[in-house]
N, CA, C and O atoms as a DFTB+ gen file, in Angstrom:
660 C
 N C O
     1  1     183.678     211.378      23.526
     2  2     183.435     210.064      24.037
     3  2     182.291     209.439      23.238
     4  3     181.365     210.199      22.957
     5  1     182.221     208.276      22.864
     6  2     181.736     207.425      22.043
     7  2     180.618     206.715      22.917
     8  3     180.913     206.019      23.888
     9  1     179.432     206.919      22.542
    10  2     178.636     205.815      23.830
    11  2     178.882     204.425      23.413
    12  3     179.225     204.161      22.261
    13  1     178.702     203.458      24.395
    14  2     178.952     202.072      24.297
    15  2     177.449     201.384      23.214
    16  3     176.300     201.753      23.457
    17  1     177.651     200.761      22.502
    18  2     176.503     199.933      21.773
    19  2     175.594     199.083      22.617
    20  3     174.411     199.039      22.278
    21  1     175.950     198.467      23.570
    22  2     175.476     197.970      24.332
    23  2     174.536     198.272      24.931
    24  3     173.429     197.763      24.753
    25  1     174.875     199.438      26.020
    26  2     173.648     200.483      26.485
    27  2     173.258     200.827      25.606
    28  3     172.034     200.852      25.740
    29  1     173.632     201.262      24.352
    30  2     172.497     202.110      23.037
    31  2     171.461     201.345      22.795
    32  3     170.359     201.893      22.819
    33  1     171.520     200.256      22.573
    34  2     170.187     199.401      21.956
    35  2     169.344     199.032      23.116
    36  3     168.250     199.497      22.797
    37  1     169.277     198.757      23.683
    38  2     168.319     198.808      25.316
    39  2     167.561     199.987      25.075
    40  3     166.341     200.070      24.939
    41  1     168.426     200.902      25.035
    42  2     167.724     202.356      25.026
    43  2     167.152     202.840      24.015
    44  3     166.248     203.629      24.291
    45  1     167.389     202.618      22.688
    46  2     166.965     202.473      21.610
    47  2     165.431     201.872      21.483
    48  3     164.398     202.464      21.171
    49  1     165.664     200.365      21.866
    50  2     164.495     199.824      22.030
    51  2     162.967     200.449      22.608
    52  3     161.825     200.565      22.164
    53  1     163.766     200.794      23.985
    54  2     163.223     201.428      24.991
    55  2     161.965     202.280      24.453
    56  3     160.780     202.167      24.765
    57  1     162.596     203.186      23.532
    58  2     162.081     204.633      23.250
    59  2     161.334     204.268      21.918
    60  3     160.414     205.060      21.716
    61  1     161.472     203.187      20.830
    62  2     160.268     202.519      20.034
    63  2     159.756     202.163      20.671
    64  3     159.004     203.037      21.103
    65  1     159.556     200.879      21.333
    66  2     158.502     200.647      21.969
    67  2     157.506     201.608      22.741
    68  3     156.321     201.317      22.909
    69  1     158.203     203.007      23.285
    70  2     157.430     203.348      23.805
    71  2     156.229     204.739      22.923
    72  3     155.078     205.155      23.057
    73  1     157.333     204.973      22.118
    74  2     156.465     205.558      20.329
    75  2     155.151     204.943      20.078
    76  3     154.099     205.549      19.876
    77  1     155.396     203.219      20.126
    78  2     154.566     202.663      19.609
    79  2     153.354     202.402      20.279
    80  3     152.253     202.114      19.808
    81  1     153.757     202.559      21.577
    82  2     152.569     202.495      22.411
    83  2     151.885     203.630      22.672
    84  3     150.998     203.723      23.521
    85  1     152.359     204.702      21.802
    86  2     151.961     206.082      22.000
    87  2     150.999     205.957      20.458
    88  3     149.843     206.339      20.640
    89  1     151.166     205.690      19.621
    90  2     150.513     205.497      18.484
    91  2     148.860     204.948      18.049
    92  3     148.143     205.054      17.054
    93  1     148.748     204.327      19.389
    94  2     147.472     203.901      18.865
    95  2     147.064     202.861      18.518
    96  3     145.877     202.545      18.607
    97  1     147.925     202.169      18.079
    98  2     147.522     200.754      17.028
    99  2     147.657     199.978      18.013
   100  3     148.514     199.855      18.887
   101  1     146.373     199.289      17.684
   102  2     145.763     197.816      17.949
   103  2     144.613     198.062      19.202
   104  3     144.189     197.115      19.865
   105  1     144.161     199.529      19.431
   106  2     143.141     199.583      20.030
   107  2     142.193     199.685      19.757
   108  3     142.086     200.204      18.645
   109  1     140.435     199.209      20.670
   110  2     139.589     199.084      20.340
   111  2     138.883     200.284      19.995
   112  3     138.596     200.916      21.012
   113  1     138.526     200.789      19.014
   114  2     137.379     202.114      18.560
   115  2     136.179     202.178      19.382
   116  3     135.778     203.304      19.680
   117  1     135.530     201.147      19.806
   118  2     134.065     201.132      20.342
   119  2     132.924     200.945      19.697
   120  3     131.824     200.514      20.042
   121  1     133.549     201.503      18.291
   122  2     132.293     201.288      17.406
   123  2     132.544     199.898      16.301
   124  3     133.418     199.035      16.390
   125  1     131.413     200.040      15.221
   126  2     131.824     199.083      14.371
   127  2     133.105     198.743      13.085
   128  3     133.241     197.927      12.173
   129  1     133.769     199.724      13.569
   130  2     135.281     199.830      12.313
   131  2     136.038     199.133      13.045
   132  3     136.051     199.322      14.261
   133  1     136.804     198.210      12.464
   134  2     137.654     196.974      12.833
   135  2     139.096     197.872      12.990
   136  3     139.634     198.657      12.209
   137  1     139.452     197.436      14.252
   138  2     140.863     198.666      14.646
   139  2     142.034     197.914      14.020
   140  3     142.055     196.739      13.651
   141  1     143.118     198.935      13.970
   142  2     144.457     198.621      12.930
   143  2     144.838     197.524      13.953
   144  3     144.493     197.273      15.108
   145  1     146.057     196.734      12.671
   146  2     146.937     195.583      13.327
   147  2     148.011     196.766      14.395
   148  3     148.358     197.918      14.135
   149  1     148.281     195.983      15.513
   150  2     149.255     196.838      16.292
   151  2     150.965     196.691      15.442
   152  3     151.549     195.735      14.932
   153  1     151.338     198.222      15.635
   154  2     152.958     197.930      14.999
   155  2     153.739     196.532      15.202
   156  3     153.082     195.850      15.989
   157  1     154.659     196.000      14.868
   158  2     155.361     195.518      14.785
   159  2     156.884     196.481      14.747
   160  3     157.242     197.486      14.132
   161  1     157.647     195.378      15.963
   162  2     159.558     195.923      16.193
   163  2     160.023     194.542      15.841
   164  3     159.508     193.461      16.128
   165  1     161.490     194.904      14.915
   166  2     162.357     194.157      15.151
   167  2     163.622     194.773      15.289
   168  3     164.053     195.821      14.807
   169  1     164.364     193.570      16.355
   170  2     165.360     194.631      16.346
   171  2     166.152     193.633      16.135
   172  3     165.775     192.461      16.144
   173  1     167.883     194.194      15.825
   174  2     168.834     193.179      15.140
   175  2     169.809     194.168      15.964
   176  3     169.830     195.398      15.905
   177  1     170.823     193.082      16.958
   178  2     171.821     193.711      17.805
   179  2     173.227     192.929      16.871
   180  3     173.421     191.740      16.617
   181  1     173.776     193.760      16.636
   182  2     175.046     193.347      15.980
   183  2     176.541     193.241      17.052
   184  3     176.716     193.842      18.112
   185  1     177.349     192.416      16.460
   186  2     178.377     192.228      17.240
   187  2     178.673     193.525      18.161
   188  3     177.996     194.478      17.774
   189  1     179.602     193.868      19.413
   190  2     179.578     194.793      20.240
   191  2     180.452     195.903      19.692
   192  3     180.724     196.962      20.257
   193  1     180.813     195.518      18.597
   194  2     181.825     196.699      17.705
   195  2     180.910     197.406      16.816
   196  3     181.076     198.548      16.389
   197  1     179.878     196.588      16.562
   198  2     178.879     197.701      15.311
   199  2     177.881     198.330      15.687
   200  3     177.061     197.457      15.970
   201  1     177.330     199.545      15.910
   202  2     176.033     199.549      16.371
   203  2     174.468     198.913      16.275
   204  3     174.109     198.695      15.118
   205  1     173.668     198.646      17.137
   206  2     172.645     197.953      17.040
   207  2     171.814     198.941      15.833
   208  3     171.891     200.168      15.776
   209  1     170.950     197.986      14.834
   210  2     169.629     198.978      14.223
   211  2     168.376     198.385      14.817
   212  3     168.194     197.404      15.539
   213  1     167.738     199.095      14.401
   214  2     166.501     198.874      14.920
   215  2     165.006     199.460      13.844
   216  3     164.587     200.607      13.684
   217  1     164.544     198.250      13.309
   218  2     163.409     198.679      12.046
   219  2     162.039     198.780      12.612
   220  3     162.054     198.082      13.626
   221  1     160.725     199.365      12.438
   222  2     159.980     199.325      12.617
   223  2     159.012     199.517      11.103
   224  3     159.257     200.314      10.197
   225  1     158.082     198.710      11.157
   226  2     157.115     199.033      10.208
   227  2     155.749     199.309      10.570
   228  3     155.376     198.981      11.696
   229  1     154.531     200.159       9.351
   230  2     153.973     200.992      10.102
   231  2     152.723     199.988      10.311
   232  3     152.929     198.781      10.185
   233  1     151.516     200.430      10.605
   234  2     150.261     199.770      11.338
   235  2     149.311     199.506       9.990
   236  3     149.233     200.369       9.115
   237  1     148.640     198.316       9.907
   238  2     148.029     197.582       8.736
   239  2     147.312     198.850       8.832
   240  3     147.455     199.655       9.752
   241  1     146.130     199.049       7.313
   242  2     145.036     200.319       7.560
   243  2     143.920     199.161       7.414
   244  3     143.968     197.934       7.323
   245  1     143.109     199.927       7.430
   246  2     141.732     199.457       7.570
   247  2     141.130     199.481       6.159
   248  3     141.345     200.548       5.585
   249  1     140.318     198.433       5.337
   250  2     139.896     198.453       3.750
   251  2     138.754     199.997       3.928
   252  3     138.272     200.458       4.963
   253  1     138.644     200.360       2.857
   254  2     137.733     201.376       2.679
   255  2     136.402     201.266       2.352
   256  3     135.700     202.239       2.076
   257  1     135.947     199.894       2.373
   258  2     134.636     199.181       2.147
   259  2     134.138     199.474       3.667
   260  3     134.728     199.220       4.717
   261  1     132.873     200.086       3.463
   262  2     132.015     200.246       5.021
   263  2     131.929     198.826       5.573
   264  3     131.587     197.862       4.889
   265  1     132.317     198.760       7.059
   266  2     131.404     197.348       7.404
   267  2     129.953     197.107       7.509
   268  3     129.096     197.979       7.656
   269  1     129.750     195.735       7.410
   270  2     128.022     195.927       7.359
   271  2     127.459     195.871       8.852
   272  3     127.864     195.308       9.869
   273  1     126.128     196.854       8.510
   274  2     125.576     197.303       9.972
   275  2     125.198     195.832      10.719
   276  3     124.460     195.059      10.109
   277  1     125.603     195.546      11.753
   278  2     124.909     194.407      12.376
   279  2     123.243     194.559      12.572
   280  3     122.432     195.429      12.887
   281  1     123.268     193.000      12.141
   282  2     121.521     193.274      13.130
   283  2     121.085     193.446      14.465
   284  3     121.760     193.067      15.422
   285  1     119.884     194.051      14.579
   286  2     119.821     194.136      16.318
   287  2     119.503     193.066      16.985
   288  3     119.562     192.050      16.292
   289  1     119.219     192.919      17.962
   290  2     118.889     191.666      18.779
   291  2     117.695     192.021      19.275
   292  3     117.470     193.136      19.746
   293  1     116.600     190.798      19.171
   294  2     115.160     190.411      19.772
   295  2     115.505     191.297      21.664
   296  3     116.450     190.897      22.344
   297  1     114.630     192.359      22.137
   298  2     115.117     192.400      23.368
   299  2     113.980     191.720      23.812
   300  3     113.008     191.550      23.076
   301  1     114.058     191.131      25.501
   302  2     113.299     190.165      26.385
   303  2     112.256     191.053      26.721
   304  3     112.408     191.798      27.689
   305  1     111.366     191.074      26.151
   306  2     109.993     192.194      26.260
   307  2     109.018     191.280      27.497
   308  3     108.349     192.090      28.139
   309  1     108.824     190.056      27.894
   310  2     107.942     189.100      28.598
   311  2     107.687     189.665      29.908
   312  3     108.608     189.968      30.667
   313  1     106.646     189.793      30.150
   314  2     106.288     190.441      31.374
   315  2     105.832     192.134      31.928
   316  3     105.381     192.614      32.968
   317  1     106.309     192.738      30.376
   318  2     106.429     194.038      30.188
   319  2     105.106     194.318      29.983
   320  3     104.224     193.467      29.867
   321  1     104.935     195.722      29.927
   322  2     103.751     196.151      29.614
   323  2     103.666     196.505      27.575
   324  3     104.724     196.196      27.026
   325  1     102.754     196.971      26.772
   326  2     103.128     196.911      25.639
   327  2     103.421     198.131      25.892
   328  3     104.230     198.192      24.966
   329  1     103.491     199.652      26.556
   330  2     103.641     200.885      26.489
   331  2     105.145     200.541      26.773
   332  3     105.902     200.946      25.891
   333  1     105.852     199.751      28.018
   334  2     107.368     199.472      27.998
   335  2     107.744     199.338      26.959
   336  3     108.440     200.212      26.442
   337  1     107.386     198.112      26.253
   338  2     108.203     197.621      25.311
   339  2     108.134     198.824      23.819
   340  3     109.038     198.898      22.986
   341  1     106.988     199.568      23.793
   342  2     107.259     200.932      22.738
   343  2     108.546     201.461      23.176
   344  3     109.502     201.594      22.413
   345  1     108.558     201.789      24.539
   346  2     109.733     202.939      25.187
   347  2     111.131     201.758      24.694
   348  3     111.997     202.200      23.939
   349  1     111.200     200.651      25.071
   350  2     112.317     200.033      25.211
   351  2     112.913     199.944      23.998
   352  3     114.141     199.940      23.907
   353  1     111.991     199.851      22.777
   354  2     112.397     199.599      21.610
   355  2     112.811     201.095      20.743
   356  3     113.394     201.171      19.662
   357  1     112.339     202.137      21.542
   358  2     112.822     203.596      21.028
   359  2     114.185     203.647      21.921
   360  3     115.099     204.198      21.306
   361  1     114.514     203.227      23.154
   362  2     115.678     203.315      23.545
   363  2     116.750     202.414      22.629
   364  3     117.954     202.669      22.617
   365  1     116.270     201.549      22.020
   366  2     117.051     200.972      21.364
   367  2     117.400     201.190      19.810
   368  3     117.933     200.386      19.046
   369  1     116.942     202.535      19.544
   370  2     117.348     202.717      18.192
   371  2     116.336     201.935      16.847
   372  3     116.570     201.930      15.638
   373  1     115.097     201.279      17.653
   374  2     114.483     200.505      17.140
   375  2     113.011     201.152      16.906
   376  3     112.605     202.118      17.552
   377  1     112.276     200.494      15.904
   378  2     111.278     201.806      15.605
   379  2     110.050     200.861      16.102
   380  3     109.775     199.691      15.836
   381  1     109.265     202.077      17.136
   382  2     108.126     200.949      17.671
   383  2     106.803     200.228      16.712
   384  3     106.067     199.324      17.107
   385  1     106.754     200.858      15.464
   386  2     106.048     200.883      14.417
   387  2     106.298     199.527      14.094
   388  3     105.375     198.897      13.577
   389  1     107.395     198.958      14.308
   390  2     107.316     197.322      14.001
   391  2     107.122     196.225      15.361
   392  3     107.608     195.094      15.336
   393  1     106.451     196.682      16.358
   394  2     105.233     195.861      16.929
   395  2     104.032     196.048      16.577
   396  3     103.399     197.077      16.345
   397  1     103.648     194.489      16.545
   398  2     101.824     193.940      16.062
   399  2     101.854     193.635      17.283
   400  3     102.853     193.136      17.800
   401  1     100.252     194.007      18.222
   402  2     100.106     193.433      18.864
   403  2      99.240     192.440      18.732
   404  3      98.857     192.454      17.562
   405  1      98.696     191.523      19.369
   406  2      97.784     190.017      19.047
   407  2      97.432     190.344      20.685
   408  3      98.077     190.928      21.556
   409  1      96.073     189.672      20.681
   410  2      95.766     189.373      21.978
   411  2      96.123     187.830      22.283
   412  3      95.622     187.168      21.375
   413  1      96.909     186.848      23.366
   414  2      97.466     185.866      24.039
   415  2      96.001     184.551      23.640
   416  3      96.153     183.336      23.513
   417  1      94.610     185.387      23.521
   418  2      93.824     184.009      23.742
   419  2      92.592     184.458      23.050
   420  3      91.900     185.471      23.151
   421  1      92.509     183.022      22.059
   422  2      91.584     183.435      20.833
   423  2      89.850     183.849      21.469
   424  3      89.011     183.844      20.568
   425  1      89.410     184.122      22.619
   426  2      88.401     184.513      23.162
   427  2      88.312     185.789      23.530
   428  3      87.303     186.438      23.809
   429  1      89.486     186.124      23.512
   430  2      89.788     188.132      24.011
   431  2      89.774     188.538      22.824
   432  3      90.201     187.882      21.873
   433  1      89.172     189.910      22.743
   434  2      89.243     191.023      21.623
   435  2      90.319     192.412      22.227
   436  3      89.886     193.258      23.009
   437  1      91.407     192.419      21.817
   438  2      92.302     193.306      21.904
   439  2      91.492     194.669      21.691
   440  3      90.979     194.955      20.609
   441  1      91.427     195.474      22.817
   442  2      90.777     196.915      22.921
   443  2      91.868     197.917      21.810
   444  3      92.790     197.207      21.409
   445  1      91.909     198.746      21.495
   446  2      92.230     200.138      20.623
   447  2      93.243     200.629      22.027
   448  3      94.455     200.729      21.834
   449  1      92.893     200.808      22.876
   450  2      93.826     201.005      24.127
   451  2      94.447     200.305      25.101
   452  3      94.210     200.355      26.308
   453  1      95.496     199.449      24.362
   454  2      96.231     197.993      25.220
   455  2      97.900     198.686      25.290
   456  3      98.905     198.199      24.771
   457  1      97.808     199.874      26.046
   458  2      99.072     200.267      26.333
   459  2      99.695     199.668      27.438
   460  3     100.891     199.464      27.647
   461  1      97.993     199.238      28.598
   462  2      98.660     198.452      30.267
   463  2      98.748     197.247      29.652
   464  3      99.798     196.726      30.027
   465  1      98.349     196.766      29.131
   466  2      97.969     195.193      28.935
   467  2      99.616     194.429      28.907
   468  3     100.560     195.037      28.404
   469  1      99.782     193.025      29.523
   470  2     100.823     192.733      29.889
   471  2     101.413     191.843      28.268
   472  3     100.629     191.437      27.411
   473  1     103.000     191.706      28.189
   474  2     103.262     191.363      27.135
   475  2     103.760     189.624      27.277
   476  3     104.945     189.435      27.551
   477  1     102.861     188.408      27.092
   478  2     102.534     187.209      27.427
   479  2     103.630     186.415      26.600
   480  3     104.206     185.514      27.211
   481  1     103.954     186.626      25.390
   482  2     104.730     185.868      24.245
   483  2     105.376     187.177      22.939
   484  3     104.715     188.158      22.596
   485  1     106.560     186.885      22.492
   486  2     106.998     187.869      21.644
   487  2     107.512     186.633      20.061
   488  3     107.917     185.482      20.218
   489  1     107.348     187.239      18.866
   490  2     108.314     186.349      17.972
   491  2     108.747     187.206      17.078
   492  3     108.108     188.118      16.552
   493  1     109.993     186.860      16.890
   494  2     111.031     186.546      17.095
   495  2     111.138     186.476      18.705
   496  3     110.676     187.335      19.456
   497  1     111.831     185.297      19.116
   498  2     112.178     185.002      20.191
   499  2     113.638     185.807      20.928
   500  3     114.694     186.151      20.398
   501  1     113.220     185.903      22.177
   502  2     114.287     187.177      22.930
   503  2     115.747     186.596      22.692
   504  3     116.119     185.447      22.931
   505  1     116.615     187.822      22.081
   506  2     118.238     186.972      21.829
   507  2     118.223     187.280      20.369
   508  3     118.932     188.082      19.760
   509  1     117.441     186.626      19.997
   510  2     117.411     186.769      18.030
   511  2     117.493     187.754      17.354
   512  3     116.824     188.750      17.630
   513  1     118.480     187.709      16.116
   514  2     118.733     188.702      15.147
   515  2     117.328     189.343      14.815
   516  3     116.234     188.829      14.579
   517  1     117.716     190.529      14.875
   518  2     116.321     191.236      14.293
   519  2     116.579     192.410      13.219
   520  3     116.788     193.610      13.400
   521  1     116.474     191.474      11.773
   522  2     116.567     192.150      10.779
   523  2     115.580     193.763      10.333
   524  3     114.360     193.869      10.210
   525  1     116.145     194.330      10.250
   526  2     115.140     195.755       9.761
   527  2     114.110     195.743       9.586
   528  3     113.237     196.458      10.077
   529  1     113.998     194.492       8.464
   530  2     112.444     194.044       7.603
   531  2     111.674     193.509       8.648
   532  3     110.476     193.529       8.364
   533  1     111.940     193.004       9.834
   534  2     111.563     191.797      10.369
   535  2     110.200     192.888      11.510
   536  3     110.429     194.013      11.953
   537  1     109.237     192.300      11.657
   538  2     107.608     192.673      12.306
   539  2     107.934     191.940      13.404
   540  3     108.484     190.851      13.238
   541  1     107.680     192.367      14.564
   542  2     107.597     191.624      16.086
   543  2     106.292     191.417      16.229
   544  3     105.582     192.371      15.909
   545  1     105.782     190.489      16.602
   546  2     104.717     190.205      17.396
   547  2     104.279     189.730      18.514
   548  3     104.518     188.552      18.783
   549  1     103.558     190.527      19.391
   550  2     103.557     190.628      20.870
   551  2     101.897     189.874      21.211
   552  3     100.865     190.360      20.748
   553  1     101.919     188.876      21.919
   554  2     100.819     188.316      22.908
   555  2     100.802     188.930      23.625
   556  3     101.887     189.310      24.067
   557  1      99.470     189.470      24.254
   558  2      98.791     190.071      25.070
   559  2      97.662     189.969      25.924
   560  3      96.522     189.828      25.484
   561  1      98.020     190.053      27.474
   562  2      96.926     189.657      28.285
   563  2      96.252     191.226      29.296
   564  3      97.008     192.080      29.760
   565  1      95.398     191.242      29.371
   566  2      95.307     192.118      30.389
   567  2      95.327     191.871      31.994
   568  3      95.043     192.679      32.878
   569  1      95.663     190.786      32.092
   570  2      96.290     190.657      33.520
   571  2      97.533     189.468      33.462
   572  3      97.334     188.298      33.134
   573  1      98.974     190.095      33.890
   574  2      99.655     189.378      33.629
   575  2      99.334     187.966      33.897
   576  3      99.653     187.178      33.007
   577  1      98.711     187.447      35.051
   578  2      98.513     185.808      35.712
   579  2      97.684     184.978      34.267
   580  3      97.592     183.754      34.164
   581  1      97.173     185.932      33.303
   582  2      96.623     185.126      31.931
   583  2      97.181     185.257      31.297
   584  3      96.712     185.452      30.176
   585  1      98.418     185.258      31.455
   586  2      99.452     184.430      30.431
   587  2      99.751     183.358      30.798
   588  3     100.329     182.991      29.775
   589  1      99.847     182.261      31.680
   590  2      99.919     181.287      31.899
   591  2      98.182     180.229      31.914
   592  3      98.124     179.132      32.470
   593  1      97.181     180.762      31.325
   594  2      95.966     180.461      31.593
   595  2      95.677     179.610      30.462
   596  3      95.903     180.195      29.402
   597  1      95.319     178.608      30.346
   598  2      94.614     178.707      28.580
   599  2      94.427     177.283      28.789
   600  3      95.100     176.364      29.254
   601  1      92.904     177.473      28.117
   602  2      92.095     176.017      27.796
   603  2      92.446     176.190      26.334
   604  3      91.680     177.010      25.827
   605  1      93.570     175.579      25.248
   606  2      93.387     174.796      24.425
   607  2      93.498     176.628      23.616
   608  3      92.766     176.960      22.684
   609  1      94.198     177.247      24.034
   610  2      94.142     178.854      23.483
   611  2      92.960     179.816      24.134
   612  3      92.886     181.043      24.060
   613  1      92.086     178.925      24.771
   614  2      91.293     179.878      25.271
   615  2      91.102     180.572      26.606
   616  3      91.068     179.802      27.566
   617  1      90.981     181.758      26.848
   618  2      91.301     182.285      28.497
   619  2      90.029     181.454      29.544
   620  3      90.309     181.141      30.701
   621  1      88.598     181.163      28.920
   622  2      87.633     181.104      30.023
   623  2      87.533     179.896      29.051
   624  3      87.566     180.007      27.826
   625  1      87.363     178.322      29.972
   626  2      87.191     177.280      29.661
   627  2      85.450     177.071      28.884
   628  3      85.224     176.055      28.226
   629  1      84.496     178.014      29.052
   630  2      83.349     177.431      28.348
   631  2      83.151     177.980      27.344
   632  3      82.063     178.024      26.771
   633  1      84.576     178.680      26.833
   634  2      84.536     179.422      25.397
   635  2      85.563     178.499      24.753
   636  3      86.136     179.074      23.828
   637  1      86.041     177.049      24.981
   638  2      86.633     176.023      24.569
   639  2      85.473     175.167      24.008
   640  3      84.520     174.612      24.554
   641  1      85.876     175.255      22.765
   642  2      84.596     174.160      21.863
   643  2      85.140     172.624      22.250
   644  3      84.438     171.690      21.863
   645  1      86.289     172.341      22.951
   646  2      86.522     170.666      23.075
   647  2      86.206     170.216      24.764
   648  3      86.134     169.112      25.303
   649  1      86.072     171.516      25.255
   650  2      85.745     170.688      26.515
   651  2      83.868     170.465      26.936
   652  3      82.810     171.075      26.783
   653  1      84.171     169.703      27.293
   654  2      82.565     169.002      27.587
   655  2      82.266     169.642      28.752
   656  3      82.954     169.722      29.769
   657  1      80.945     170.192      28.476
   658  2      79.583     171.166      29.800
   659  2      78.691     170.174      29.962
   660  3      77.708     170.339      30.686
């Protein structure tokens, strides 16, 4: 007995498609390598006297040129302590050696030990590409509420040379 063409190509189909979804292609890696084009089916059903074929071709590859490493992103350090933002920036694959700290107000002298001291202003601004080369620099208050303080940059108004005593 001869199977019918009819039912064959349904079933035919059936069982590529489901190859192809067994294959892999067109899913995401997770990492930075750009994943293959997903297969492609065509199928061509011929009159009910000839049998159906059915072509498939295989999955694009990927060029052999590395992709380039993205840059990291500025993380939102504001409010942090500068000892956080060391930890945050080692969680991030990021080396803490490229924070400067600055003290927030040209009347403070930044102590040798400003690990509590709160983190007032960052630049590069939070969000922003942060190239390898690129130095962060962190404002610093020792009480967070003096970051919002400032005569003219200065924390205590009679260390402001423009305001009048």
């Amino acid at each position: 007995m001869v199977p019918n063409p009819r039912c064959l190509a349904p079933s035919v189909l059936v069982g590529v498609l489901a190859l192809a979804g067994c294959s892999g292609g067109g899913t995401q890696t997770g990492d930075a390598t750009p994943a293959t084009a997903p297969a492609t089916v065509a199928t061509t059903t011929a009159p009910a006297t000839a049998p159906a074929t059915t072509t498939t071709t295989a999955p694009a590859t990927a060029s052999t040129a590395p992709a380039p490493t993205p840059d990291a992103v500025m993380p939102a350090l504001h409010s942090r302590t500068y000892e956080q933002a060391r930890t945050d920036f080692s969680r991030q694959d990021l080396s803490p050696a490229r924070l400067t700290a600055a003290a927030q107000h040209k009347d403070v002298t930044l102590p040798r030990d400003h690990d509590d001291w709160y983190i007032c202003d960052s630049s590069p601004r939070p969000g922003a590409p942060l190239p390898a080369t690129t130095t962060v620099t962190v404002r610093l208050a020792q009480d967070f509420s003096d970051c919002t303080t400032s005569f003219n940059g200065y924390l205590y108004e009679e260390n402001d040379p423009s305001s009048a005593s």
